[in-house]
Short mmCIF file of C-alpha atoms and ligand atoms in Angstrom, two decimals:
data_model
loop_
_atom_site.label_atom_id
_atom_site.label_comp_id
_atom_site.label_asym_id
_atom_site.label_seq_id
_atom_site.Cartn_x
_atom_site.Cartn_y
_atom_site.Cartn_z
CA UNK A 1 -54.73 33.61 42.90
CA UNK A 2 -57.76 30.92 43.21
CA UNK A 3 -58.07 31.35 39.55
CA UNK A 4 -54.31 30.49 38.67
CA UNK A 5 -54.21 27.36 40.72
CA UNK A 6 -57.90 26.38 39.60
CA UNK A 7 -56.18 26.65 35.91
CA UNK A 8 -52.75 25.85 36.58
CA UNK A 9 -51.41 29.04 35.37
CA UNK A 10 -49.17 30.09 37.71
CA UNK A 11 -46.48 31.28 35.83
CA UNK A 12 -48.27 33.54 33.63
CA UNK A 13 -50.63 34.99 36.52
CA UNK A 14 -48.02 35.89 38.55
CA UNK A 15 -45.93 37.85 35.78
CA UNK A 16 -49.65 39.53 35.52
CA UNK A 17 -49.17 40.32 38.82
CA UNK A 18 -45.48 41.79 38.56
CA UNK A 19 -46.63 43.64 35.28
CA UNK A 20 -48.94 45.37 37.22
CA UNK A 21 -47.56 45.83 41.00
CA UNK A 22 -43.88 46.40 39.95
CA UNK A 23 -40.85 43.66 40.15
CA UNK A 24 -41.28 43.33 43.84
CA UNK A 25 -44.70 43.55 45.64
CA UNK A 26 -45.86 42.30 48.88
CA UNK A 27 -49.24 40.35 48.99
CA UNK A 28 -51.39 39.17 52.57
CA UNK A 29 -53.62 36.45 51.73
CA UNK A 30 -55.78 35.92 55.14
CA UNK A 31 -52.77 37.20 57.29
CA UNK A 32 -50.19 34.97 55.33
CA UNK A 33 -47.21 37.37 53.97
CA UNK A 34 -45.99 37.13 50.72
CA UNK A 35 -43.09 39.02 48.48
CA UNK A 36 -43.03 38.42 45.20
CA UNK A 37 -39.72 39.48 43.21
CA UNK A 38 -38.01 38.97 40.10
CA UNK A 39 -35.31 41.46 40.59
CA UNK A 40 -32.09 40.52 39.99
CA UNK A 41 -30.48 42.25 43.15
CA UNK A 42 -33.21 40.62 45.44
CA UNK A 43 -32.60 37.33 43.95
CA UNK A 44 -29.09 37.64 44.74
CA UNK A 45 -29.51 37.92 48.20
CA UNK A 46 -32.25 35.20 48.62
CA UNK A 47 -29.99 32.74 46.83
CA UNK A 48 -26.56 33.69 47.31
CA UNK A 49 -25.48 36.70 49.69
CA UNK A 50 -28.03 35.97 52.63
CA UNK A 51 -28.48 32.28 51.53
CA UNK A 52 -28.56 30.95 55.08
CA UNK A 53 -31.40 33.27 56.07
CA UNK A 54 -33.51 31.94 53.51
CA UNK A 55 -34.55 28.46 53.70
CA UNK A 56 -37.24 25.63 52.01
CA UNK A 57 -37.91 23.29 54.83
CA UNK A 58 -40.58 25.22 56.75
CA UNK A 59 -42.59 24.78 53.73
CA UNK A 60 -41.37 22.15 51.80
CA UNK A 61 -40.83 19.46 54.37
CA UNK A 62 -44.20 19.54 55.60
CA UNK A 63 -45.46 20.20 51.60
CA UNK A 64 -43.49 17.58 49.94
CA UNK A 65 -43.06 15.26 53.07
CA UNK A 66 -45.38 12.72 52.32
CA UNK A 67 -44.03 11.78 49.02
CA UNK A 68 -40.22 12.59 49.76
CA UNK A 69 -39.23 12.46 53.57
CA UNK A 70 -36.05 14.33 54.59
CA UNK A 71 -33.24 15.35 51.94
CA UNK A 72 -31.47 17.71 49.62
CA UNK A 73 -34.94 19.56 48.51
CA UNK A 74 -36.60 19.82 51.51
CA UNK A 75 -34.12 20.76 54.34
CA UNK A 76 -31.96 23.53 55.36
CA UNK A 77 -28.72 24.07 56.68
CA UNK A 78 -26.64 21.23 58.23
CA UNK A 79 -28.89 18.34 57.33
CA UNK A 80 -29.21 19.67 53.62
CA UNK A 81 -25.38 20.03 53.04
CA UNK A 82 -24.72 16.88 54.60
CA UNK A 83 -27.55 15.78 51.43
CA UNK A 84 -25.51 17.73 49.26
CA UNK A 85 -21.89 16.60 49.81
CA UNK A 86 -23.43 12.88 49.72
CA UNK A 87 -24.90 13.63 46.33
CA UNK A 88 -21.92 15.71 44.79
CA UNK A 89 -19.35 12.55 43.58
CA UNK A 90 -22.25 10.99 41.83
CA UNK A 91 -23.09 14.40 40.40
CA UNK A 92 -20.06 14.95 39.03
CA UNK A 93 -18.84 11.52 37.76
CA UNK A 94 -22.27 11.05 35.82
CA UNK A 95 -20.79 14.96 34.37
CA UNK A 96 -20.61 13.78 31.65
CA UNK A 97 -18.75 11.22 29.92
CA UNK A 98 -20.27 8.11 28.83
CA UNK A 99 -23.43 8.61 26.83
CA UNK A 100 -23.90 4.66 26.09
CA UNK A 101 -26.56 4.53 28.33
CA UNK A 102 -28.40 7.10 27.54
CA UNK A 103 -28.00 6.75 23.92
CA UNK A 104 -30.23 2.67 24.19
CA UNK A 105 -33.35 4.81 25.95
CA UNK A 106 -32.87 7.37 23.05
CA UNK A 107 -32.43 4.65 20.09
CA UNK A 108 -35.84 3.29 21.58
CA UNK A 109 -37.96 6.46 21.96
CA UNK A 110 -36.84 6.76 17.47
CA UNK A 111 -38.03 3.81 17.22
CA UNK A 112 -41.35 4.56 17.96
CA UNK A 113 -41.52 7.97 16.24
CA UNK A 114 -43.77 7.37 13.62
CA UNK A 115 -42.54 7.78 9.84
CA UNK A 116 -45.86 7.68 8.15
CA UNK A 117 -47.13 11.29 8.28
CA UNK A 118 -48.80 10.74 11.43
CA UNK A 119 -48.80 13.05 14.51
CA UNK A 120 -46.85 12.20 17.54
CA UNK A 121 -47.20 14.22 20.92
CA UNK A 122 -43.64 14.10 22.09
CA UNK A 123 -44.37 15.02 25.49
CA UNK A 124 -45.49 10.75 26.31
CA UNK A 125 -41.96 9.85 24.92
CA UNK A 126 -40.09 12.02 26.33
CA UNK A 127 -41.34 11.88 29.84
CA UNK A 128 -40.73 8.05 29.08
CA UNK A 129 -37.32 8.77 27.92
CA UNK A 130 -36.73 10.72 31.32
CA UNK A 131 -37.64 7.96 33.61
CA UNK A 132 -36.15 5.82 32.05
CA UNK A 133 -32.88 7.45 31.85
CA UNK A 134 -32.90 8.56 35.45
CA UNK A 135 -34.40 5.41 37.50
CA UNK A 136 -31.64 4.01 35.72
CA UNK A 137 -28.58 6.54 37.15
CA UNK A 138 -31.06 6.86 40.57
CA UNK A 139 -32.06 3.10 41.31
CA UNK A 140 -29.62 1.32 39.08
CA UNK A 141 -32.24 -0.18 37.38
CA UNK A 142 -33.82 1.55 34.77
CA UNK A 143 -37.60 1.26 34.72
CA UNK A 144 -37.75 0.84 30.74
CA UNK A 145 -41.05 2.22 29.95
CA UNK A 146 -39.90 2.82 26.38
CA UNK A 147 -38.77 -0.78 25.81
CA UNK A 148 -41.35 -3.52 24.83
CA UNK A 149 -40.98 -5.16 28.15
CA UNK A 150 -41.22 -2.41 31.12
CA UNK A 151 -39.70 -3.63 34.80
CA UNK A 152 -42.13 -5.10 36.50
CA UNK A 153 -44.54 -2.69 38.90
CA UNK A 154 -43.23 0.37 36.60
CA UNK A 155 -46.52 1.79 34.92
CA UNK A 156 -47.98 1.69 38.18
CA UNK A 157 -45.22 3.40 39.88
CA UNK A 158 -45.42 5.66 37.57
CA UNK A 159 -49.24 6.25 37.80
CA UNK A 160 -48.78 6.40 41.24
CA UNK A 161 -46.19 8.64 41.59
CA UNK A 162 -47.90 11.10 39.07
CA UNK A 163 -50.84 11.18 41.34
CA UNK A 164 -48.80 12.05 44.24
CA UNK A 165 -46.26 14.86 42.87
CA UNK A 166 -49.95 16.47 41.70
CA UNK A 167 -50.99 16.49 45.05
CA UNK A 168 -47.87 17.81 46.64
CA UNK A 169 -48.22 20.82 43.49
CA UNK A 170 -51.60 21.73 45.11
CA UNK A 171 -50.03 21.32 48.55
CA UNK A 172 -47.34 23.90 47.80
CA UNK A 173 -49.98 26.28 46.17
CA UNK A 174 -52.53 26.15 49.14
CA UNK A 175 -50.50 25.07 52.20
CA UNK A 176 -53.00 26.84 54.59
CA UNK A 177 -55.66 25.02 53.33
CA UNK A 178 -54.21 21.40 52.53
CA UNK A 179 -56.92 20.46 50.45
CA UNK A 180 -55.33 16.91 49.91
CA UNK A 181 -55.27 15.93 53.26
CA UNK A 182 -58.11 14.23 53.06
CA UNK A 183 -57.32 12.34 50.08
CA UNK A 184 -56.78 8.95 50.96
CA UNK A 185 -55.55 8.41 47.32
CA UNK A 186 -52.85 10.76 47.60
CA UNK A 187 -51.58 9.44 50.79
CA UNK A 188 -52.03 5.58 49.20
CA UNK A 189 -49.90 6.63 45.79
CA UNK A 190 -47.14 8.47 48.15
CA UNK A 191 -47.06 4.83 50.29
CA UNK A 192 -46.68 2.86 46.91
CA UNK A 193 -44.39 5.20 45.15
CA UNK A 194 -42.33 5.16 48.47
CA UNK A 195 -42.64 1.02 48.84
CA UNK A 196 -41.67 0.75 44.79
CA UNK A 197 -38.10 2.41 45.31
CA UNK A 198 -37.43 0.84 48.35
CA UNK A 199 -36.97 -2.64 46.61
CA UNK A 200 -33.51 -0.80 44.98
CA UNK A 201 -32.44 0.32 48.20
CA UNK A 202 -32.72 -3.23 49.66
CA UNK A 203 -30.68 -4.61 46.67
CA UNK A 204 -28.32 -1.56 46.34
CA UNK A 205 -27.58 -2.69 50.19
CA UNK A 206 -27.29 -6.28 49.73
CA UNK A 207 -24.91 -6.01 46.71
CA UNK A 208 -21.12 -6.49 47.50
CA UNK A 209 -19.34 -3.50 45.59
CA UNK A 210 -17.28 -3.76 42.91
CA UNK A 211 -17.14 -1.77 40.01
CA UNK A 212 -15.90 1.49 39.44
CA UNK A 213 -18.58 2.54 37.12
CA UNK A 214 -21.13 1.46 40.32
CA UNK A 215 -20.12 4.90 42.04
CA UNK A 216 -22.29 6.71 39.09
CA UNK A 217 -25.62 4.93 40.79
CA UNK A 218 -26.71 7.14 43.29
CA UNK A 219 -28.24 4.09 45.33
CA UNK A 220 -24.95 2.47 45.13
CA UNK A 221 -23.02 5.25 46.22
CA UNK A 222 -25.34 5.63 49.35
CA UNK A 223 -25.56 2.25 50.84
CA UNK A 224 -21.72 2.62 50.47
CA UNK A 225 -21.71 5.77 53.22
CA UNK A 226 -24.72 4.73 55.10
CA UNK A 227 -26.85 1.05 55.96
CA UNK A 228 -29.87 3.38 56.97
CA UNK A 229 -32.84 2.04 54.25
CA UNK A 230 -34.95 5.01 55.51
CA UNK A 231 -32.32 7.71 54.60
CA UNK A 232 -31.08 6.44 51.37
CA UNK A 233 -35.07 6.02 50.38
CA UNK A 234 -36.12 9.82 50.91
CA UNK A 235 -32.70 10.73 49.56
CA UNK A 236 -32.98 9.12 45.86
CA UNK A 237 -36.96 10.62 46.53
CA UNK A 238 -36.10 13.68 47.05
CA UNK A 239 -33.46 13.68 43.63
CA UNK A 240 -35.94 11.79 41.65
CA UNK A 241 -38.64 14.62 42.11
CA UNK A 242 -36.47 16.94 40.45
CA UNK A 243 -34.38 14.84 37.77
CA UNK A 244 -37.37 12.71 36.30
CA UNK A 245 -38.90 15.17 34.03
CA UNK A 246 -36.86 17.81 34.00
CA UNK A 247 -35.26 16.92 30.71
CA UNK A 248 -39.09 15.81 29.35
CA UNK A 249 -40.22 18.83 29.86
CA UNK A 250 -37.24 21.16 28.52
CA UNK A 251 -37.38 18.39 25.10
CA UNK A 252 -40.91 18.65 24.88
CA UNK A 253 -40.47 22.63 25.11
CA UNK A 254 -37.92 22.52 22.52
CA UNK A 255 -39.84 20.73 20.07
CA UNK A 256 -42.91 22.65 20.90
CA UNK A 257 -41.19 25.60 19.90
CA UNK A 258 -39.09 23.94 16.60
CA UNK A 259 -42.47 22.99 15.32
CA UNK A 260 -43.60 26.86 15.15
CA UNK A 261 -40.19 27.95 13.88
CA UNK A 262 -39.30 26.08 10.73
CA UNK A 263 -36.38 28.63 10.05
CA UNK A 264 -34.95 27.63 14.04
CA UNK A 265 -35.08 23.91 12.74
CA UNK A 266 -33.52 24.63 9.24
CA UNK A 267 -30.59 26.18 11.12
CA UNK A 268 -30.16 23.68 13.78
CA UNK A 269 -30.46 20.77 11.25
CA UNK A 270 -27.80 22.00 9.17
CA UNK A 271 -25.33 22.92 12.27
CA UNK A 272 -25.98 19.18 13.38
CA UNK A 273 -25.49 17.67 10.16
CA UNK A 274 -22.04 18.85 9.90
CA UNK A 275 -20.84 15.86 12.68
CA UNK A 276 -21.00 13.74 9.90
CA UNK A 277 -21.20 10.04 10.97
CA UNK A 278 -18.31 10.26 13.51
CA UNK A 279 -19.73 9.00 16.63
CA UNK A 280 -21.59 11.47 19.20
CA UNK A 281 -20.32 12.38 22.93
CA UNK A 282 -21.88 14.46 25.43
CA UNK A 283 -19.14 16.78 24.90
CA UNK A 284 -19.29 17.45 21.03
CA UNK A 285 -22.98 17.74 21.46
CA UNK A 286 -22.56 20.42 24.06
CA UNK A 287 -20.20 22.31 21.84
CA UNK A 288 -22.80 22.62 18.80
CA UNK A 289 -23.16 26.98 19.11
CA UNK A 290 -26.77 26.77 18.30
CA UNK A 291 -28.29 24.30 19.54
CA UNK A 292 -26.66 25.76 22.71
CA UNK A 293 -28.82 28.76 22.11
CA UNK A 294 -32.14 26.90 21.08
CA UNK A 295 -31.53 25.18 24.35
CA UNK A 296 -31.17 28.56 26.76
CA UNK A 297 -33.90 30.35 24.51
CA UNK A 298 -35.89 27.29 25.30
CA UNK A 299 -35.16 27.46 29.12
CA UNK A 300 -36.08 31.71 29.33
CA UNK A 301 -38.95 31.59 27.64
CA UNK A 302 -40.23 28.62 29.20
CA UNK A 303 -38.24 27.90 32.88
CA UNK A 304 -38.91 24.20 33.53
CA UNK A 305 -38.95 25.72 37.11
CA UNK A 306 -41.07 28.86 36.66
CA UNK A 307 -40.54 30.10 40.44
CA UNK A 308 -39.67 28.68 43.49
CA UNK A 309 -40.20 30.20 46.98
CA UNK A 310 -38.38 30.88 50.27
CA UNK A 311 -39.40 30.64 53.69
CA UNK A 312 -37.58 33.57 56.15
CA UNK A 313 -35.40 31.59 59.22
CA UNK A 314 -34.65 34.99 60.72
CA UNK A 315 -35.70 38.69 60.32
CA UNK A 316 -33.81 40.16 57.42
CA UNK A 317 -34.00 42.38 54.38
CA UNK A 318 -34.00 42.15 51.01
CA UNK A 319 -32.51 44.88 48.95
CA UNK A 320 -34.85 46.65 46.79
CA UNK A 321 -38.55 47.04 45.77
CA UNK A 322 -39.86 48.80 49.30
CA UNK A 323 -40.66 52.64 49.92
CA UNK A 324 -42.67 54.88 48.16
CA UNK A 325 -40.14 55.03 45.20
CA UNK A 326 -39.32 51.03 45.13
CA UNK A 327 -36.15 51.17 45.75
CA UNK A 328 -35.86 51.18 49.30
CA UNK A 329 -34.89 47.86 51.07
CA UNK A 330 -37.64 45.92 52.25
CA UNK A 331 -37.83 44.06 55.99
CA UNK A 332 -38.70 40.31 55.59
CA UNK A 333 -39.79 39.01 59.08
CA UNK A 334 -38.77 35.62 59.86
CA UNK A 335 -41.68 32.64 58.80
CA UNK A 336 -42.92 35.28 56.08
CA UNK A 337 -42.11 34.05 52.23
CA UNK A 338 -40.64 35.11 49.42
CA UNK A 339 -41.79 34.11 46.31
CA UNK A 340 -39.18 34.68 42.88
CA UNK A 341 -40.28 34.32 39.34
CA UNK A 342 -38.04 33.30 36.74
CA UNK A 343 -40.88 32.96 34.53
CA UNK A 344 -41.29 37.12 34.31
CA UNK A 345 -37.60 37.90 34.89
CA UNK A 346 -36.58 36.14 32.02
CA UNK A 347 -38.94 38.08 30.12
CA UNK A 348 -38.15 41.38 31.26
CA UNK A 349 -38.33 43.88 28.08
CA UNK A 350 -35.61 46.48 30.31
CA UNK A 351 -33.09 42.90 30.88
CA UNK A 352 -34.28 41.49 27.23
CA UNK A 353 -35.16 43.79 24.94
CA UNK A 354 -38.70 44.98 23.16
CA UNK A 355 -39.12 41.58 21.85
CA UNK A 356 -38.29 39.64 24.67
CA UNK A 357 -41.07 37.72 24.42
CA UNK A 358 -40.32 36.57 21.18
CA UNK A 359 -38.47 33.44 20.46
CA UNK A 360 -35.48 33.59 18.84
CA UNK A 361 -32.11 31.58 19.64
CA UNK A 362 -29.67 33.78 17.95
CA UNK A 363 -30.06 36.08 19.72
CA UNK A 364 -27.99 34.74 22.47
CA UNK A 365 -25.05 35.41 19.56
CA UNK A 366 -25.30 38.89 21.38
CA UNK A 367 -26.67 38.21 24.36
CA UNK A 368 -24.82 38.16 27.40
CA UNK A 369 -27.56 39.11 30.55
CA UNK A 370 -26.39 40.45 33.37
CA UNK A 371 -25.50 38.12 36.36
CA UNK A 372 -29.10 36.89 38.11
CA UNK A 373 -31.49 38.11 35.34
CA UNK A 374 -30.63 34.35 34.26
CA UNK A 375 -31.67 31.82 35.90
CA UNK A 376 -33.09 28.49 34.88
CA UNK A 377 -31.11 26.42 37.05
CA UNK A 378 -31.36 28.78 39.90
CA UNK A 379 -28.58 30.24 41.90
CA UNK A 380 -26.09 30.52 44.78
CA UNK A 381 -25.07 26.83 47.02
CA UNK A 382 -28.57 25.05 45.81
CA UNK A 383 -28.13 25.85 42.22
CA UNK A 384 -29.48 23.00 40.23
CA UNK A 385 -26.57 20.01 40.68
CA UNK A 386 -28.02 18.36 37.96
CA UNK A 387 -27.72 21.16 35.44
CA UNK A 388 -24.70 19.46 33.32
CA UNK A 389 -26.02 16.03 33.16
CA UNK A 390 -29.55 17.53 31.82
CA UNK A 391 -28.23 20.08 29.53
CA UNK A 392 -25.91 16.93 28.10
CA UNK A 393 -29.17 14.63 27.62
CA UNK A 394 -31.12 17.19 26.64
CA UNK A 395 -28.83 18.20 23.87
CA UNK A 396 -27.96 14.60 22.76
CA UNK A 397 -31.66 13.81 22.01
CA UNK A 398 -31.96 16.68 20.19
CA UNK A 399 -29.04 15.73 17.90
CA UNK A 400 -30.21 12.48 17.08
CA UNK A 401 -33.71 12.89 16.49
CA UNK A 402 -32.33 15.58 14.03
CA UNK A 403 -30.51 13.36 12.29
CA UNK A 404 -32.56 11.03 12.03
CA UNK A 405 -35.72 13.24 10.73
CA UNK A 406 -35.41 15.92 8.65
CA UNK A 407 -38.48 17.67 8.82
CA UNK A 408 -41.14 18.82 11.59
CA UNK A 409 -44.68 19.77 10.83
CA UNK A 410 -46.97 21.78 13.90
CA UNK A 411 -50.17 19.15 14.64
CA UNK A 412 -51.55 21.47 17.64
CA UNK A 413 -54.51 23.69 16.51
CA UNK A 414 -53.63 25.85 19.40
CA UNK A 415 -50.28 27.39 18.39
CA UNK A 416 -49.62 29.44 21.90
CA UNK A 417 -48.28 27.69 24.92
CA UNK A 418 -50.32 26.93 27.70
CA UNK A 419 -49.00 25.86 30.69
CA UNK A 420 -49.76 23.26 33.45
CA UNK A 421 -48.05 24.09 36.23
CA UNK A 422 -47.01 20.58 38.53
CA UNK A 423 -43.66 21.81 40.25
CA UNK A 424 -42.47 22.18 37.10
CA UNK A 425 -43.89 23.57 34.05
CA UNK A 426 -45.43 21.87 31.06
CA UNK A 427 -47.06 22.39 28.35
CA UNK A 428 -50.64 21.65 28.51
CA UNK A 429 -51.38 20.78 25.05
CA UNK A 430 -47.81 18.66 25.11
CA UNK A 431 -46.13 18.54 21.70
CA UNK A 432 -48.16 17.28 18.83
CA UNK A 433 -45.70 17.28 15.60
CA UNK A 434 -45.31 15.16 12.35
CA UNK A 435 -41.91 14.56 11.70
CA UNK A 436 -40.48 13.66 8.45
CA UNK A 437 -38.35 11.11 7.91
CA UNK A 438 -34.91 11.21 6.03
CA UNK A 439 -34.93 10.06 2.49
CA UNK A 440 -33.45 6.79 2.29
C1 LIG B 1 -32.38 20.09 32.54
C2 LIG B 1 -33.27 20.67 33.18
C3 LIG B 1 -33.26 21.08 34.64
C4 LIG B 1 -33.68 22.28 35.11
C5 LIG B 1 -34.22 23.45 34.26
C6 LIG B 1 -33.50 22.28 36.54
C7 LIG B 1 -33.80 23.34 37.37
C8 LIG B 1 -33.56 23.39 38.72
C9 LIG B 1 -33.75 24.54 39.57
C10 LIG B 1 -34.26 25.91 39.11
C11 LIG B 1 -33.39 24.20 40.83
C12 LIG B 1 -33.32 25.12 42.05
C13 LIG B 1 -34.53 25.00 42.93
C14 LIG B 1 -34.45 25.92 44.13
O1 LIG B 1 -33.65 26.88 44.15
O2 LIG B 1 -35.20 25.70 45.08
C15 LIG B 1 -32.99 22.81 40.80
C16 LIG B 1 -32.60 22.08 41.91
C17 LIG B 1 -32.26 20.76 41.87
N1 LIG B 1 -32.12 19.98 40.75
FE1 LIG B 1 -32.45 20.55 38.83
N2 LIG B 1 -32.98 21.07 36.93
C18 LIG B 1 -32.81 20.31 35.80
C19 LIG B 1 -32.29 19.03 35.76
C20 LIG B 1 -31.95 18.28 36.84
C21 LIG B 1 -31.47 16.92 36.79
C22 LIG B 1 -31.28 16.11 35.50
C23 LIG B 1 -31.26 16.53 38.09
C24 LIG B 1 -30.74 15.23 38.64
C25 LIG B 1 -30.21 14.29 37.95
C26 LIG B 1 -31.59 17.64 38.95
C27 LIG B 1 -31.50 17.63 40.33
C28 LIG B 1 -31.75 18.73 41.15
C29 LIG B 1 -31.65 18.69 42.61
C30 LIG B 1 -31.25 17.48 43.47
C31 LIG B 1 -31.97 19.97 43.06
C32 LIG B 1 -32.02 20.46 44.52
C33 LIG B 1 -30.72 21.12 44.89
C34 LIG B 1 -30.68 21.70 46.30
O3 LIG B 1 -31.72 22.10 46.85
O4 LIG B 1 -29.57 21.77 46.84
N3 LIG B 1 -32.00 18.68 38.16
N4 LIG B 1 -33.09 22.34 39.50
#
C-alpha cells in the first residue's frame, strides 16, 4: 500500500489486490478497517439502495477541508442536498446548448498545436483548455491561460492550487498519518487558492442581475440565493475540484490512446468528416456513434475517477463478498470504510470479456454491461452532475481538432499507460503526439 502511494499507482495496485483477494476483501491497516469492492451488487447498495448509510464527510471534510471548506463533495445528508439542489439549475441550463464559449478556448488551444512535425504533449493544453473553460462557467471570468494575455494572478493560482489538490491526494491516501500537516506550503497554497476565488465572489455579489444567460454562472446564481461570501466560496471550491480537469484528463486519455490506435483514428476521422462544414452543436457532436464509443472505451479503461471511498454513518451490510464461499453478506460497522474500484470493475474479464483489457471502441456496438459494472460517473443521488456538460466538451474538442488535423503520430517511447494518481487519474507520461496537419 506504501508502495502505491510512494508511486502513485493506486489504481493498478489495488486491482492487484482484487486479482488476488477476490472482488471484495477486507484489509486492517494498524486497526483501521477497510473493504475493498468492485462488485456490482455491493456498489449498488453503497451508492444507491443504502445511500444514506454511506457517507464522504467523515473523511473528506477533514481530508479536503483545507482547500475546499463545506459543500457538495464533502458533506452528507441535509447540508449536501441543500449543495445539490443549489447547484442543479446551473447544472442543467449549462446542459448543453450554447457551445460559443467553449468553442473561443478550443479555437485557441489549435492555435498553438504545432503544424511543423513537432511533438506536442497534449496533456499542458488541455488542462489549460479545462480551466479555462470552467473558471469561466464557475467564476464568470474565465482565467484564459490559453490566450496570450492570462487574467491577472492566474498562473499562480494555478500553481498554487496544483500544490494544494496534491496535498489533499496524499491526505486522502494516508489520513492517519497526515503527512502534510506540517507543510506550511500546503496550508499557504490552500490560503491563496482560497483568497484568488474569493475576488469573483465579491464581484458576483456586488453585480446587479440582469441577464438571463447570468443564471449559467454558478457564482451568479449563488449570490442570487445567498449574501454569505464564505458559503458561496467553498461551494464554487468544492465544484471546481472536480470540474477543472476532469475533461483534461479524459482528452488527454483519448488522445493517448488515438495515438497507439491509428485504425481508432482512421474511423473516427472519417465519421467526423461527414458534418461537412455545417456548423457544430453540442448536440450533433454527441450524436456522432463512434466517437460516443471512443469516448466510454476511453472512460473504462482509464476512469478519470479510478475509485472513490465511503465512510459507514451507521452499522450496516453490504451484500456480497463475506463467508467462506464469498457470497455471504458482509457487516460494515459504522466509521469503518469502504473502498470501490472502478478502475478493476471496468476491467472485469467475467463483465467484459477475455480481452477486456484491450482497447477497442466498437465494441460498445455490442456492448451493453449490466447496470453498475459501469461506472465512470459514479452512481445513485451523487452521480457525477457534471457528466453532460463534460461528455459535450469533451466530445466537441475532439471533433475539431479532427478536423482540423488529419493525422496523429505516437512521440512517447513508453507506449503503456502509467498513471499518476491526484484524485483523479492521469497519465504520467501525459500525451506526447505529432499531429499532422490538413493539406491546404
Ligand atoms: C467528463 C469527465 C468527468 C468524470 C469522469 C467525472 C466523474 C465523477 C465521479 C465518478 C463522481 C462521483 C464521485 C463520488 O461518488 O464520490 C463525480 C462527482 C462530481 N462531479 Fe464529476 N466527472 C466529470 C466531469 C465533471 C464536470 C465537468 C463537473 C462540473 C462542471 C463535475 C462536477 C462534479 C461534482 C460537483 C461532483 C460531486 C457530486 C456529489 O457529491 O453530489 N464533474 N464526478
Amino acid at each position: 500500500m506504501l508502495r502505491s502511494v510512494k508511486e502513485n499507482r493506486r489504481n493498478l495496485s489495488l486491482k492487484e489486490q482484487l486479482d488476488l483477494y477476490g472482488y471484495t476483501f477486507q484489509s486492517n491497516l494498524f486497526g483501521k478497517i477497510e473493504v475493498f469492492t468492485a462488485e456490482p451488487q455491493n456498489l449498488r447498495t453503497i451508492f444507491a439502495a443504502d445511500f444514506k448509510n454511506f457517507g464522504v464527510e467523515p473523511m473528506r471534510l477533514f481530508v479536503f477541508g483545507p482547500l475546499l471548506g463545506e459543500g457538495v463533495m464533502t458533506t452528507d445528508g441535509a447540508s449536501w442536498a441543500h449543495s445539490r439542489a443549489l447547484l442543479q439549475p446551473v447544472f442543467s441550463r449549462t446542459q448543453i446548448t450554447d457551445c460559443s464559449a467553449f468553442e473561443i478556448h478550443v479555437t485557441r488551444l489549435i492555435d498553438q498545436l504545432p503544424r511543423d512535425g513537432s511533438t506536442v504533449d497534449l496533456q499542458l493544453l488541455f488542462a489549460k483548455l479545462a480551466l479555462d473553460s470552467s473558471s469561466e462557467f464557475l467564476f464568470g471570468e474565465s482565467l484564459k491561460l490559453l490566450s496570450a494575455t492570462p487574467t491577472s494572478g492566474a498562473q499562480t493560482f494555478w500553481h498554487n492550487y496544483g500544490y494544494a489538490q496534491r496535498g489533499v491526494g496524499r491526505r486522502l491516501q494516508l489520513p492517519r498519518w497526515n503527512v502534510f500537516t506540517r507543510d506550511t506550503k500546503f496550508w499557504d497554497s490552500c490560503a491563496a487558492a482560497r483568497k484568488f476565488v474569493e475576488q469573483y465572489v465579491d464581484k458576483a455579489l456586488s453585480r446587479h442581475p440582469e441577464k438571463e444567460s447570468d443564471r449559467a454562472i454558478l457564482a451568479y446564481g449563488l449570490s442570487k440565493i445567498t449574501k454569505d461570501r464564505n458559503k458561496i466560496r467553498n461551494q464554487l471550491l468544492n465544484v471546481f475540484l472536480p470540474a477543472h480537469d476532469a475533461i483534461a484528463v479524459l482528452l488527454t486519455n483519448v488522445f493517448f490512446n488515438l495515438a497507439r490506435h491509428p485504425d481508432v483514428w482512421s474511423r473516427l476521422r472519417e465519421e467526423i468528416l461527414e458534418l461537412g462544414h455545417d456548423e457544430l452543436t453540442f448536440e450533433r457532436v454527441k450524436a456522432l456513434t463512434f466517437l460516443q464509443y471512443v469516448i466510454k472505451e476511453t472512460l473504462r479503461l482509464f476512469p478519470t475517477v479510478g475509485s472513490v471511498g465511503r465512510v459507514a454513518l451507521r452499522d450496516t451490510t453490504i451484500p456480497t463478498g463475506g463467508g467462506e464461499l464469498g457470497t455471504s453478506s458482509i457487516l460494515i460497522r459504522k466509521g469503518d470504510s469502504v473502498r470501490t474500484s472502478f478502475y478493476a470493475l471496468h476491467r472485469r474479464k467475467d463483465l467484459y470479456g477475455e480481452n477486456a483489457e484491450l482497447f477497442d471502441p466498437k465494441r460498445w456496438a455490442k456492448l451493453d454491461p449490466p447496470r453498475w459494472s459501469y461506472l465512470p460517473f459514479g452512481g445513485g443521488p451523487r452521480v457525477c452532475p457534471g457528466q453532460h456538460l463534460g461528455i459535450a466538451e469533451t466530445s466537441y474538442a475532439i471533433v475539431r481538432i479532427l478536423q482540423t488535423f488529419q493525422g496523429i503520430e505516437n512521440r512517447d517511447p513508453v507506449n503503456e499507460f502509467v498513471e499518476n494518481y491526484k484524485i483523479t487519474t492521469e497519465s504520467k507520461n501525459g500525451a506526447k503526439v505529432c499531429l499532422i496537419p490538413v493539406e491546404e
